[in-house]
Coordinates of C-alpha atoms in Angstrom, one line a residue:
Chain A
X16 CA 75.9 147.7 56.5
X17 CA 72.9 149.6 57.7
X18 CA 71.4 152.1 55.2
X19 CA 68.7 154.6 56.0
X20 CA 66.5 156.2 53.3
X21 CA 64.0 159.0 53.7
X22 CA 61.4 159.7 51.1
X23 CA 60.4 162.2 49.9
X24 CA 63.5 164.4 50.0
X25 CA 61.4 167.5 50.1
X26 CA 57.7 168.2 50.8
X27 CA 55.6 171.4 50.6
X28 CA 52.1 171.5 52.0
X29 CA 49.6 174.2 52.9
X30 CA 49.1 175.1 56.6
X31 CA 46.7 172.7 58.3
X32 CA 47.4 169.7 56.3
X33 CA 48.8 166.5 57.9
X34 CA 52.4 165.6 57.2
X35 CA 53.6 162.1 56.5
X36 CA 57.3 161.4 56.5
X37 CA 58.8 158.1 55.7
X38 CA 62.0 156.4 56.8
X39 CA 63.2 152.9 55.8
X40 CA 66.2 151.0 56.9
X41 CA 67.9 147.9 55.5
X42 CA 68.9 146.0 58.6
X43 CA 66.0 145.2 61.0
X44 CA 68.4 144.4 63.9
X45 CA 68.0 147.8 65.6
X46 CA 67.8 148.9 69.2
X47 CA 65.9 152.0 68.6
X48 CA 64.9 154.7 66.1
X49 CA 65.0 158.5 66.7
X50 CA 63.3 161.3 64.8
X51 CA 65.0 164.7 64.8
X52 CA 64.2 168.1 63.6
X53 CA 67.0 170.4 62.2
X54 CA 66.5 174.1 61.4
X55 CA 68.8 175.7 58.9
X56 CA 72.2 176.3 60.4
X57 CA 71.2 174.8 63.7
X58 CA 71.7 171.7 65.7
X59 CA 69.4 168.7 66.0
X60 CA 66.4 168.6 68.3
X61 CA 65.2 165.1 69.3
X62 CA 61.5 164.7 68.7
X63 CA 60.7 161.1 69.4
X64 CA 62.6 157.9 70.3
X65 CA 61.0 154.5 69.6
X66 CA 62.5 151.4 71.2
X67 CA 62.7 148.3 69.0
X68 CA 60.0 146.6 71.2
X69 CA 57.6 149.5 70.7
X70 CA 55.2 150.1 67.8
X71 CA 54.6 153.8 68.2
X72 CA 55.3 156.9 70.2
X73 CA 53.3 160.1 70.5
X74 CA 54.1 163.6 71.6
X75 CA 51.5 166.3 71.1
X76 CA 50.8 166.6 67.3
X77 CA 53.6 164.1 66.5
X78 CA 53.2 160.4 66.2
X79 CA 55.8 158.0 65.0
X80 CA 55.3 154.3 64.1
X81 CA 57.8 151.6 63.8
X82 CA 57.6 148.3 61.9
X83 CA 60.9 146.7 62.6
X84 CA 60.3 143.6 60.5
X85 CA 59.6 145.6 57.3
X86 CA 62.3 148.2 58.1
X87 CA 60.0 151.2 58.2
X88 CA 59.1 154.1 60.3
X89 CA 56.6 156.9 59.7
X90 CA 56.4 160.3 61.3
X91 CA 53.0 161.9 61.3
X92 CA 52.6 165.6 62.1
X93 CA 49.0 166.6 62.5
X94 CA 47.6 170.0 61.5
X95 CA 50.9 171.4 60.2
X96 CA 51.9 175.0 61.0
X97 CA 54.5 177.2 59.3
X98 CA 56.7 176.7 62.4
X99 CA 56.9 173.1 61.5
X100 CA 59.0 174.0 58.4
X101 CA 62.4 172.4 58.9
X102 CA 64.4 169.3 57.9
X103 CA 63.3 166.1 59.6
X104 CA 65.9 163.3 60.1
X105 CA 65.5 159.7 61.2
X106 CA 68.3 157.7 62.7
X107 CA 68.6 154.1 63.8
X108 CA 70.8 152.7 66.5
X109 CA 72.1 149.2 66.0
X110 CA 74.9 147.3 67.7
X111 CA 77.8 149.5 68.4
X112 CA 75.8 152.4 69.7
X113 CA 76.3 154.8 66.7
X114 CA 73.4 156.4 64.9
X115 CA 73.0 155.9 61.2
X116 CA 71.1 158.8 59.7
X117 CA 68.9 159.2 56.7
X118 CA 69.3 162.0 54.3
X119 CA 66.4 163.9 55.7
X120 CA 63.1 165.3 54.4
X121 CA 63.0 169.1 53.9
X122 CA 59.5 170.3 54.9
X123 CA 57.9 173.7 54.0
X124 CA 54.5 174.5 55.4
X125 CA 53.0 177.4 53.5
X126 CA 50.7 179.9 55.4
Chain B
X24 CA 70.6 171.7 83.4
X25 CA 72.6 172.9 80.4
X26 CA 72.5 170.9 77.3
X27 CA 75.5 169.7 75.2
X28 CA 77.8 172.6 74.6
X29 CA 80.1 173.0 71.7
X30 CA 82.6 175.7 70.9
X31 CA 83.5 177.5 68.9
X32 CA 80.2 177.7 67.0
X33 CA 82.0 178.9 63.9
X34 CA 85.6 178.3 63.0
X35 CA 87.6 179.5 60.0
X36 CA 90.9 178.0 59.2
X37 CA 93.3 178.3 56.3
X38 CA 94.5 175.2 54.5
X39 CA 97.2 173.5 56.5
X40 CA 96.2 174.9 59.9
X41 CA 94.9 172.9 62.8
X42 CA 91.3 172.9 64.0
X43 CA 90.3 172.1 67.5
X44 CA 86.6 171.5 68.3
X45 CA 85.4 171.2 71.8
X46 CA 82.4 169.4 73.3
X47 CA 81.1 169.5 76.8
X48 CA 78.5 166.8 77.4
X49 CA 75.4 167.2 79.5
X50 CA 75.9 166.9 83.2
X51 CA 76.1 163.3 84.2
X52 CA 76.8 162.0 80.7
X53 CA 80.0 160.0 80.2
X54 CA 79.4 158.9 76.6
X55 CA 80.3 161.3 73.7
X56 CA 79.8 160.9 70.0
X57 CA 81.0 163.0 67.1
X58 CA 79.2 163.3 63.8
X59 CA 80.0 165.2 60.6
X60 CA 77.6 166.8 58.2
X61 CA 79.2 167.7 54.9
X62 CA 77.4 170.2 52.6
X63 CA 74.4 168.7 51.0
X64 CA 75.0 165.3 52.7
X65 CA 73.6 163.5 55.7
X66 CA 75.1 163.2 59.1
X67 CA 77.8 160.5 59.4
X68 CA 79.1 159.0 62.5
X69 CA 82.8 159.6 63.3
X70 CA 83.8 158.4 66.7
X71 CA 82.4 157.2 70.1
X72 CA 84.2 157.9 73.3
X73 CA 83.8 157.3 77.0
X74 CA 86.0 159.0 79.6
X75 CA 89.6 158.4 78.6
X76 CA 88.7 155.6 76.1
X77 CA 87.9 155.5 72.4
X78 CA 85.2 152.9 71.9
X79 CA 84.5 153.1 68.2
X80 CA 86.4 155.2 65.7
X81 CA 85.2 153.4 62.6
X82 CA 84.0 156.6 61.0
X83 CA 87.1 158.6 61.5
X84 CA 89.3 159.4 58.5
X85 CA 92.5 157.5 58.8
X86 CA 94.8 160.5 58.7
X87 CA 94.8 164.0 60.3
X88 CA 91.8 163.4 62.6
X89 CA 91.9 162.5 66.2
X90 CA 89.6 162.6 69.2
X91 CA 90.0 162.5 73.0
X92 CA 87.8 162.6 76.0
X93 CA 90.0 163.2 79.0
X94 CA 89.1 162.5 82.6
X95 CA 88.7 166.2 83.2
X96 CA 87.5 168.7 80.7
X97 CA 85.7 168.6 77.4
X98 CA 86.0 166.1 74.5
X99 CA 88.3 167.4 71.7
X100 CA 88.1 166.7 68.0
X101 CA 91.3 167.7 66.4
X102 CA 91.9 168.0 62.7
X103 CA 95.5 168.6 61.6
X104 CA 96.5 170.2 58.3
X105 CA 93.0 171.0 57.3
X106 CA 91.9 170.9 53.7
X107 CA 88.9 172.4 51.9
X108 CA 87.1 169.1 52.0
X109 CA 87.0 169.3 55.8
X110 CA 84.6 172.2 55.7
X111 CA 81.4 170.9 57.3
X112 CA 79.3 171.0 60.4
X113 CA 80.6 168.9 63.3
X114 CA 78.1 167.8 65.9
X115 CA 78.7 166.3 69.2
X116 CA 76.2 164.2 71.2
X117 CA 76.2 162.7 74.6
X118 CA 74.3 160.1 76.6
X119 CA 74.3 159.0 80.2
X120 CA 74.8 155.3 79.4
X121 CA 75.5 153.2 76.4
X122 CA 72.1 152.4 75.1
X123 CA 70.4 155.7 76.0
X124 CA 69.0 158.5 73.9
X125 CA 71.7 160.8 72.4
X126 CA 71.4 164.5 72.9
X127 CA 73.0 166.8 70.3
X128 CA 74.9 170.0 70.7
X129 CA 74.4 173.0 68.3
X130 CA 77.4 172.1 66.2
X131 CA 80.6 173.7 65.1
X132 CA 80.7 175.0 61.5
X133 CA 84.2 174.7 60.2
X134 CA 85.1 176.7 57.0
X135 CA 88.5 176.0 55.4
X136 CA 89.7 178.8 53.1

């Protein structure tokens, strides 16, 4: 059974610092991995999707890496801003097409 | 191109009533997924549907919950005889094909009093 873990559960940084969010999964037989952002009381916004054959994806200040063999992904957010404050979720898709989510990392960027 | 739409956004039901949650996928998407986020817990998969077919319902509680995605109209998640433990945010996602990225709706927040 696939399990996804995100560490740390919460993170507080001053504005301008780089953010590093970690995601690990137990079964490396995945098709892809997605990173999402969730604001309080809101839905999920997809940030990046990495296919299992890819090592990383980049979008603006965001960069996500994937090491399938070790069951790890890392989301980097450069030069954090207060608007980056949110909960970040990673999810893996294995056979069966359903997403298995981690518990999330709650980020606070202080001005 | 409108995103995934869910209604209502907030729903309050008393114990024992029925709750009906609706999801309209993005245009051109024929695959729909329902997830539940209980308070202080992560999102959990419930059910995966294509038009008129349930593909995977491994995450659905065995009783009181059902889902459908008819040929015409939105997908419906139905909860009969709601209990307080059903209070949660219910999210719907859609994709154009099986292995494609899933796009999420804003969710329906169900409160059972």
